[in-house]
Amino acid sequence: MTAATTYARRGPASAEFLAWLDAVEAECETRCGSARAALHLTGHAEDVLATGSPHASPAWMDWFSPVRLAAFKGNTQLVARHLPRARATLLGVLEALPAESDKQRTVVLGDLAAVEAADSNPQKACDYARQALDQLAVTWYVMGMDRVREVRRTLHPWQGEPCVRELDDRLCGWAMTISALSRCTSQSHPEVRPVSRCASWAAGPRPGGAAGWFPTALGG
């Protein structure tokens, strides 16, 4: 990443491009468990965007924006267990997302649900998870569903609560839909493994917990 940034600075790189490189490196640091370094990089990326550049971004970077960067920052704050900051950042992202960013909205709602679950607020976590499912019913996005499924695993200590049981009902409905699609796929692509049943989604947290899932703020 250091070499990539060095080469970019030698050319007519836009502020968005340089900030994106910071964000990519920050994602690598987050995946390696270095949340502090990742937050430093996202802060630098914010400074780069604020300063600007005389050079225009390439056409393929039309998806990257300060809001996308903030979405990633919020997820990194979540991984770092800076829950109040993560909540504030993600709520700001949710408010600022343009109307056409339906896919990203499902991811942000999932991250907000994860914040509330980590803060021992199962009712709020389920509320955000249900909002994500409502959006997924309109605009399907696998990363958004991954976020909801991971939140459900972190809600294992409260699995007897009515809000969690209601979330299970919603997820089981989605499981039947996805399994039907998976069966259709496996008929033409036998190498594709079918989706697990909904019961497995409530089986408890995975090793590594929520930190095993990372944002899509850098693309998609």
PDB file of C-alpha atoms in Angstrom:
ATOM      1  CA  MET A   1       0.000   0.000   0.000  1.00  0.00           C
ATOM      2  CA  THR A   2       2.908   2.348   0.659  1.00  0.00           C
ATOM      3  CA  ALA A   3       4.162   1.759  -2.889  1.00  0.00           C
ATOM      4  CA  ALA A   4       0.666   2.274  -4.331  1.00  0.00           C
ATOM      5  CA  THR A   5       0.296   5.594  -2.511  1.00  0.00           C
ATOM      6  CA  THR A   6       3.773   6.703  -3.570  1.00  0.00           C
ATOM      7  CA  TYR A   7       3.061   5.988  -7.241  1.00  0.00           C
ATOM      8  CA  ALA A   8      -0.341   7.685  -7.001  1.00  0.00           C
ATOM      9  CA  ARG A   9       1.181  10.872  -5.627  1.00  0.00           C
ATOM     10  CA  ARG A  10       3.612  11.013  -8.545  1.00  0.00           C
ATOM     11  CA  GLY A  11       0.706  11.310 -10.955  1.00  0.00           C
ATOM     12  CA  PRO A  12      -2.434  13.448 -11.217  1.00  0.00           C
ATOM     13  CA  ALA A  13      -4.248  11.688  -8.384  1.00  0.00           C
ATOM     14  CA  SER A  14      -7.482  13.168  -7.116  1.00  0.00           C
ATOM     15  CA  ALA A  15      -8.261  13.661  -3.438  1.00  0.00           C
ATOM     16  CA  GLU A  16     -10.858  10.891  -3.675  1.00  0.00           C
ATOM     17  CA  PHE A  17      -8.294   8.491  -5.118  1.00  0.00           C
ATOM     18  CA  LEU A  18      -5.736   9.198  -2.389  1.00  0.00           C
ATOM     19  CA  ALA A  19      -8.406   8.945   0.308  1.00  0.00           C
ATOM     20  CA  TRP A  20      -9.553   5.652  -1.179  1.00  0.00           C
ATOM     21  CA  LEU A  21      -6.006   4.274  -0.905  1.00  0.00           C
ATOM     22  CA  ASP A  22      -5.980   5.284   2.768  1.00  0.00           C
ATOM     23  CA  ALA A  23      -9.308   3.531   3.201  1.00  0.00           C
ATOM     24  CA  VAL A  24      -8.062   0.346   1.537  1.00  0.00           C
ATOM     25  CA  GLU A  25      -5.021   0.302   3.822  1.00  0.00           C
ATOM     26  CA  ALA A  26      -7.304   0.979   6.784  1.00  0.00           C
ATOM     27  CA  GLU A  27      -9.406  -2.028   5.825  1.00  0.00           C
ATOM     28  CA  CYS A  28      -6.268  -4.189   5.805  1.00  0.00           C
ATOM     29  CA  GLU A  29      -5.334  -2.911   9.259  1.00  0.00           C
ATOM     30  CA  THR A  30      -8.827  -3.637  10.559  1.00  0.00           C
ATOM     31  CA  ARG A  31      -8.730  -7.179   9.220  1.00  0.00           C
ATOM     32  CA  CYS A  32      -5.372  -7.658  10.963  1.00  0.00           C
ATOM     33  CA  GLY A  33      -6.798  -6.437  14.271  1.00  0.00           C
ATOM     34  CA  SER A  34      -5.120  -3.027  14.243  1.00  0.00           C
ATOM     35  CA  ALA A  35      -8.191  -0.856  14.732  1.00  0.00           C
ATOM     36  CA  ARG A  36      -6.170   2.080  16.094  1.00  0.00           C
ATOM     37  CA  ALA A  37      -4.024   2.216  12.967  1.00  0.00           C
ATOM     38  CA  ALA A  38      -7.149   1.908  10.824  1.00  0.00           C
ATOM     39  CA  LEU A  39      -8.810   4.826  12.576  1.00  0.00           C
ATOM     40  CA  HIS A  40      -5.669   6.928  12.082  1.00  0.00           C
ATOM     41  CA  LEU A  41      -5.803   6.164   8.359  1.00  0.00           C
ATOM     42  CA  THR A  42      -9.485   7.013   8.054  1.00  0.00           C
ATOM     43  CA  GLY A  43      -8.785  10.285   9.831  1.00  0.00           C
ATOM     44  CA  HIS A  44      -6.036  11.042   7.326  1.00  0.00           C
ATOM     45  CA  ALA A  45      -8.405  10.168   4.476  1.00  0.00           C
ATOM     46  CA  GLU A  46     -10.934  12.657   5.861  1.00  0.00           C
ATOM     47  CA  ASP A  47      -8.242  15.344   5.935  1.00  0.00           C
ATOM     48  CA  VAL A  48      -7.293  14.560   2.327  1.00  0.00           C
ATOM     49  CA  LEU A  49     -10.897  14.924   1.183  1.00  0.00           C
ATOM     50  CA  ALA A  50     -11.285  18.169   3.123  1.00  0.00           C
ATOM     51  CA  THR A  51      -8.130  19.627   1.557  1.00  0.00           C
ATOM     52  CA  GLY A  52      -9.115  18.592  -1.968  1.00  0.00           C
ATOM     53  CA  SER A  53      -7.032  18.309  -5.114  1.00  0.00           C
ATOM     54  CA  PRO A  54      -6.916  20.074  -8.486  1.00  0.00           C
ATOM     55  CA  HIS A  55      -7.130  16.701 -10.223  1.00  0.00           C
ATOM     56  CA  ALA A  56     -10.398  14.994 -11.110  1.00  0.00           C
ATOM     57  CA  SER A  57     -11.249  11.461 -10.068  1.00  0.00           C
ATOM     58  CA  PRO A  58     -11.337   8.673 -12.667  1.00  0.00           C
ATOM     59  CA  ALA A  59     -14.790   7.802 -13.948  1.00  0.00           C
ATOM     60  CA  TRP A  60     -14.881   4.472 -12.119  1.00  0.00           C
ATOM     61  CA  MET A  61     -14.583   6.211  -8.733  1.00  0.00           C
ATOM     62  CA  ASP A  62     -18.035   7.754  -8.865  1.00  0.00           C
ATOM     63  CA  TRP A  63     -19.122   5.525  -5.956  1.00  0.00           C
ATOM     64  CA  PHE A  64     -16.520   6.740  -3.446  1.00  0.00           C
ATOM     65  CA  SER A  65     -17.501   9.700  -1.277  1.00  0.00           C
ATOM     66  CA  PRO A  66     -17.094  11.093   2.239  1.00  0.00           C
ATOM     67  CA  VAL A  67     -20.264   9.221   3.202  1.00  0.00           C
ATOM     68  CA  ARG A  68     -18.778   5.891   2.071  1.00  0.00           C
ATOM     69  CA  LEU A  69     -15.618   6.675   3.999  1.00  0.00           C
ATOM     70  CA  ALA A  70     -17.667   7.488   7.091  1.00  0.00           C
ATOM     71  CA  ALA A  71     -19.506   4.163   6.760  1.00  0.00           C
ATOM     72  CA  PHE A  72     -16.207   2.354   6.907  1.00  0.00           C
ATOM     73  CA  LYS A  73     -15.054   4.500   9.817  1.00  0.00           C
ATOM     74  CA  GLY A  74     -18.190   3.604  11.749  1.00  0.00           C
ATOM     75  CA  ASN A  75     -17.588  -0.090  11.199  1.00  0.00           C
ATOM     76  CA  THR A  76     -13.970   0.271  12.340  1.00  0.00           C
ATOM     77  CA  GLN A  77     -15.135   2.088  15.463  1.00  0.00           C
ATOM     78  CA  LEU A  78     -17.496  -0.823  16.075  1.00  0.00           C
ATOM     79  CA  VAL A  79     -14.664  -3.345  15.753  1.00  0.00           C
ATOM     80  CA  ALA A  80     -12.578  -1.198  18.125  1.00  0.00           C
ATOM     81  CA  ARG A  81     -15.506  -1.233  20.613  1.00  0.00           C
ATOM     82  CA  HIS A  82     -15.830   2.558  20.501  1.00  0.00           C
ATOM     83  CA  LEU A  83     -19.584   2.076  20.633  1.00  0.00           C
ATOM     84  CA  PRO A  84     -20.851   5.639  21.275  1.00  0.00           C
ATOM     85  CA  ARG A  85     -18.634   6.967  18.473  1.00  0.00           C
ATOM     86  CA  ALA A  86     -19.652   4.154  16.145  1.00  0.00           C
ATOM     87  CA  ARG A  87     -23.322   4.826  16.833  1.00  0.00           C
ATOM     88  CA  ALA A  88     -22.966   8.554  16.149  1.00  0.00           C
ATOM     89  CA  THR A  89     -20.937   7.983  12.977  1.00  0.00           C
ATOM     90  CA  LEU A  90     -23.315   5.387  11.539  1.00  0.00           C
ATOM     91  CA  LEU A  91     -26.424   7.415  12.341  1.00  0.00           C
ATOM     92  CA  GLY A  92     -24.841  10.322  10.479  1.00  0.00           C
ATOM     93  CA  VAL A  93     -24.134   8.042   7.528  1.00  0.00           C
ATOM     94  CA  LEU A  94     -27.695   6.735   7.528  1.00  0.00           C
ATOM     95  CA  GLU A  95     -29.020  10.287   7.375  1.00  0.00           C
ATOM     96  CA  ALA A  96     -26.569  11.382   4.677  1.00  0.00           C
ATOM     97  CA  LEU A  97     -26.854   8.396   2.322  1.00  0.00           C
ATOM     98  CA  PRO A  98     -28.417   9.361  -1.017  1.00  0.00           C
ATOM     99  CA  ALA A  99     -31.742   7.797  -1.917  1.00  0.00           C
ATOM    100  CA  GLU A 100     -30.177   5.496  -4.506  1.00  0.00           C
ATOM    101  CA  SER A 101     -27.788   3.892  -1.985  1.00  0.00           C
ATOM    102  CA  ASP A 102     -30.221   1.176  -0.947  1.00  0.00           C
ATOM    103  CA  LYS A 103     -27.587  -1.568  -0.795  1.00  0.00           C
ATOM    104  CA  GLN A 104     -25.259   0.443   1.401  1.00  0.00           C
ATOM    105  CA  ARG A 105     -28.208   1.316   3.643  1.00  0.00           C
ATOM    106  CA  THR A 106     -28.702  -2.371   4.490  1.00  0.00           C
ATOM    107  CA  VAL A 107     -25.054  -2.610   5.559  1.00  0.00           C
ATOM    108  CA  VAL A 108     -25.240   0.516   7.716  1.00  0.00           C
ATOM    109  CA  LEU A 109     -28.442  -0.705   9.380  1.00  0.00           C
ATOM    110  CA  GLY A 110     -26.721  -4.003  10.058  1.00  0.00           C
ATOM    111  CA  ASP A 111     -23.759  -2.230  11.619  1.00  0.00           C
ATOM    112  CA  LEU A 112     -26.085  -0.142  13.790  1.00  0.00           C
ATOM    113  CA  ALA A 113     -27.745  -3.363  14.907  1.00  0.00           C
ATOM    114  CA  ALA A 114     -24.307  -4.742  15.770  1.00  0.00           C
ATOM    115  CA  VAL A 115     -23.514  -1.625  17.814  1.00  0.00           C
ATOM    116  CA  GLU A 116     -26.674  -2.061  19.861  1.00  0.00           C
ATOM    117  CA  ALA A 117     -26.075  -5.785  20.352  1.00  0.00           C
ATOM    118  CA  ALA A 118     -22.529  -5.073  21.536  1.00  0.00           C
ATOM    119  CA  ASP A 119     -23.963  -2.463  23.914  1.00  0.00           C
ATOM    120  CA  SER A 120     -26.429  -5.021  25.360  1.00  0.00           C
ATOM    121  CA  ASN A 121     -29.498  -3.412  23.762  1.00  0.00           C
ATOM    122  CA  PRO A 122     -31.216  -6.399  22.104  1.00  0.00           C
ATOM    123  CA  GLN A 123     -34.461  -4.551  21.367  1.00  0.00           C
ATOM    124  CA  LYS A 124     -32.719  -1.766  19.454  1.00  0.00           C
ATOM    125  CA  ALA A 125     -30.490  -4.306  17.726  1.00  0.00           C
ATOM    126  CA  CYS A 126     -33.539  -6.223  16.518  1.00  0.00           C
ATOM    127  CA  ASP A 127     -35.241  -3.006  15.407  1.00  0.00           C
ATOM    128  CA  TYR A 128     -32.297  -2.107  13.163  1.00  0.00           C
ATOM    129  CA  ALA A 129     -32.006  -5.684  11.916  1.00  0.00           C
ATOM    130  CA  ARG A 130     -35.686  -5.698  10.929  1.00  0.00           C
ATOM    131  CA  GLN A 131     -35.233  -2.389   9.115  1.00  0.00           C
ATOM    132  CA  ALA A 132     -32.359  -3.957   7.204  1.00  0.00           C
ATOM    133  CA  LEU A 133     -34.555  -6.929   6.280  1.00  0.00           C
ATOM    134  CA  ASP A 134     -37.287  -4.559   5.109  1.00  0.00           C
ATOM    135  CA  GLN A 135     -34.782  -2.876   2.807  1.00  0.00           C
ATOM    136  CA  LEU A 136     -33.401  -6.213   1.633  1.00  0.00           C
ATOM    137  CA  ALA A 137     -36.924  -7.183   0.571  1.00  0.00           C
ATOM    138  CA  VAL A 138     -36.790  -4.238  -1.835  1.00  0.00           C
ATOM    139  CA  THR A 139     -33.104  -4.332  -2.793  1.00  0.00           C
ATOM    140  CA  TRP A 140     -31.268  -7.606  -2.269  1.00  0.00           C
ATOM    141  CA  TYR A 141     -27.626  -7.363  -1.195  1.00  0.00           C
ATOM    142  CA  VAL A 142     -25.745 -10.362   0.129  1.00  0.00           C
ATOM    143  CA  MET A 143     -23.438  -8.254   2.319  1.00  0.00           C
ATOM    144  CA  GLY A 144     -26.459  -6.673   3.951  1.00  0.00           C
ATOM    145  CA  MET A 145     -27.874 -10.108   4.760  1.00  0.00           C
ATOM    146  CA  ASP A 146     -24.481 -11.194   6.085  1.00  0.00           C
ATOM    147  CA  ARG A 147     -24.594  -8.272   8.518  1.00  0.00           C
ATOM    148  CA  VAL A 148     -28.050  -9.270   9.788  1.00  0.00           C
ATOM    149  CA  ARG A 149     -27.106 -12.916  10.168  1.00  0.00           C
ATOM    150  CA  GLU A 150     -23.984 -12.005  12.140  1.00  0.00           C
ATOM    151  CA  VAL A 151     -26.019  -9.724  14.406  1.00  0.00           C
ATOM    152  CA  ARG A 152     -28.371 -12.609  15.123  1.00  0.00           C
ATOM    153  CA  ARG A 153     -25.427 -14.718  16.235  1.00  0.00           C
ATOM    154  CA  THR A 154     -24.313 -12.014  18.654  1.00  0.00           C
ATOM    155  CA  LEU A 155     -27.862 -11.922  20.071  1.00  0.00           C
ATOM    156  CA  HIS A 156     -27.520 -15.515  21.296  1.00  0.00           C
ATOM    157  CA  PRO A 157     -27.547 -14.470  25.003  1.00  0.00           C
ATOM    158  CA  TRP A 158     -31.017 -12.952  24.476  1.00  0.00           C
ATOM    159  CA  GLN A 159     -32.469 -15.635  22.214  1.00  0.00           C
ATOM    160  CA  GLY A 160     -35.466 -16.066  24.529  1.00  0.00           C
ATOM    161  CA  GLU A 161     -36.529 -12.431  24.174  1.00  0.00           C
ATOM    162  CA  PRO A 162     -39.655 -11.776  22.057  1.00  0.00           C
ATOM    163  CA  CYS A 163     -37.809  -9.367  19.766  1.00  0.00           C
ATOM    164  CA  VAL A 164     -35.165 -11.996  19.005  1.00  0.00           C
ATOM    165  CA  ARG A 165     -37.793 -14.674  18.369  1.00  0.00           C
ATOM    166  CA  GLU A 166     -39.518 -12.304  15.958  1.00  0.00           C
ATOM    167  CA  LEU A 167     -36.212 -11.722  14.196  1.00  0.00           C
ATOM    168  CA  ASP A 168     -35.777 -15.491  13.938  1.00  0.00           C
ATOM    169  CA  ASP A 169     -39.166 -15.736  12.240  1.00  0.00           C
ATOM    170  CA  ARG A 170     -38.101 -13.138   9.698  1.00  0.00           C
ATOM    171  CA  LEU A 171     -34.776 -14.838   9.084  1.00  0.00           C
ATOM    172  CA  CYS A 172     -36.390 -18.243   8.643  1.00  0.00           C
ATOM    173  CA  GLY A 173     -38.645 -16.743   5.985  1.00  0.00           C
ATOM    174  CA  TRP A 174     -35.565 -15.413   4.227  1.00  0.00           C
ATOM    175  CA  ALA A 175     -33.832 -18.778   4.643  1.00  0.00           C
ATOM    176  CA  MET A 176     -36.576 -20.577   2.731  1.00  0.00           C
ATOM    177  CA  THR A 177     -36.387 -18.023  -0.079  1.00  0.00           C
ATOM    178  CA  ILE A 178     -32.601 -18.181  -0.322  1.00  0.00           C
ATOM    179  CA  SER A 179     -32.581 -21.983  -0.096  1.00  0.00           C
ATOM    180  CA  ALA A 180     -35.027 -22.164  -2.999  1.00  0.00           C
ATOM    181  CA  LEU A 181     -32.765 -19.925  -5.045  1.00  0.00           C
ATOM    182  CA  SER A 182     -29.774 -22.009  -3.985  1.00  0.00           C
ATOM    183  CA  ARG A 183     -31.433 -25.205  -5.161  1.00  0.00           C
ATOM    184  CA  CYS A 184     -32.100 -23.623  -8.539  1.00  0.00           C
ATOM    185  CA  THR A 185     -28.456 -22.567  -8.720  1.00  0.00           C
ATOM    186  CA  SER A 186     -27.154 -25.986  -7.686  1.00  0.00           C
ATOM    187  CA  GLN A 187     -29.096 -27.674 -10.484  1.00  0.00           C
ATOM    188  CA  SER A 188     -27.066 -25.775 -13.060  1.00  0.00           C
ATOM    189  CA  HIS A 189     -23.927 -25.440 -10.882  1.00  0.00           C
ATOM    190  CA  PRO A 190     -23.600 -28.603  -8.751  1.00  0.00           C
ATOM    191  CA  GLU A 191     -20.357 -27.345  -7.215  1.00  0.00           C
ATOM    192  CA  VAL A 192     -22.255 -24.588  -5.344  1.00  0.00           C
ATOM    193  CA  ARG A 193     -22.976 -25.636  -1.776  1.00  0.00           C
ATOM    194  CA  PRO A 194     -26.590 -25.031  -0.646  1.00  0.00           C
ATOM    195  CA  VAL A 195     -27.314 -22.309   1.908  1.00  0.00           C
ATOM    196  CA  SER A 196     -27.557 -23.539   5.487  1.00  0.00           C
ATOM    197  CA  ARG A 197     -30.961 -23.770   7.122  1.00  0.00           C
ATOM    198  CA  CYS A 198     -32.231 -20.900   9.225  1.00  0.00           C
ATOM    199  CA  ALA A 199     -31.689 -22.890  12.418  1.00  0.00           C
ATOM    200  CA  SER A 200     -27.937 -22.554  11.945  1.00  0.00           C
ATOM    201  CA  TRP A 201     -28.232 -18.763  11.991  1.00  0.00           C
ATOM    202  CA  ALA A 202     -29.343 -18.878  15.617  1.00  0.00           C
ATOM    203  CA  ALA A 203     -26.742 -21.405  16.758  1.00  0.00           C
ATOM    204  CA  GLY A 204     -24.635 -18.836  18.581  1.00  0.00           C
ATOM    205  CA  PRO A 205     -21.654 -16.607  17.773  1.00  0.00           C
ATOM    206  CA  ARG A 206     -18.918 -17.654  15.408  1.00  0.00           C
ATOM    207  CA  PRO A 207     -15.304 -17.806  16.557  1.00  0.00           C
ATOM    208  CA  GLY A 208     -13.997 -14.269  16.497  1.00  0.00           C
ATOM    209  CA  GLY A 209     -17.471 -12.712  16.882  1.00  0.00           C
ATOM    210  CA  ALA A 210     -18.545  -9.662  14.911  1.00  0.00           C
ATOM    211  CA  ALA A 211     -14.944  -8.747  14.179  1.00  0.00           C
ATOM    212  CA  GLY A 212     -14.908 -11.407  11.496  1.00  0.00           C
ATOM    213  CA  TRP A 213     -17.096  -9.292   9.212  1.00  0.00           C
ATOM    214  CA  PHE A 214     -15.999  -6.111   7.541  1.00  0.00           C
ATOM    215  CA  PRO A 215     -17.593  -3.271   5.658  1.00  0.00           C
ATOM    216  CA  THR A 216     -18.447  -2.779   2.039  1.00  0.00           C
ATOM    217  CA  ALA A 217     -17.802   0.939   2.195  1.00  0.00           C
ATOM    218  CA  LEU A 218     -14.861   0.535  -0.136  1.00  0.00           C
ATOM    219  CA  GLY A 219     -16.844  -0.847  -3.033  1.00  0.00           C
ATOM    220  CA  GLY A 220     -19.981  -2.571  -4.233  1.00  0.00           C
TER     221      GLY A 220
END
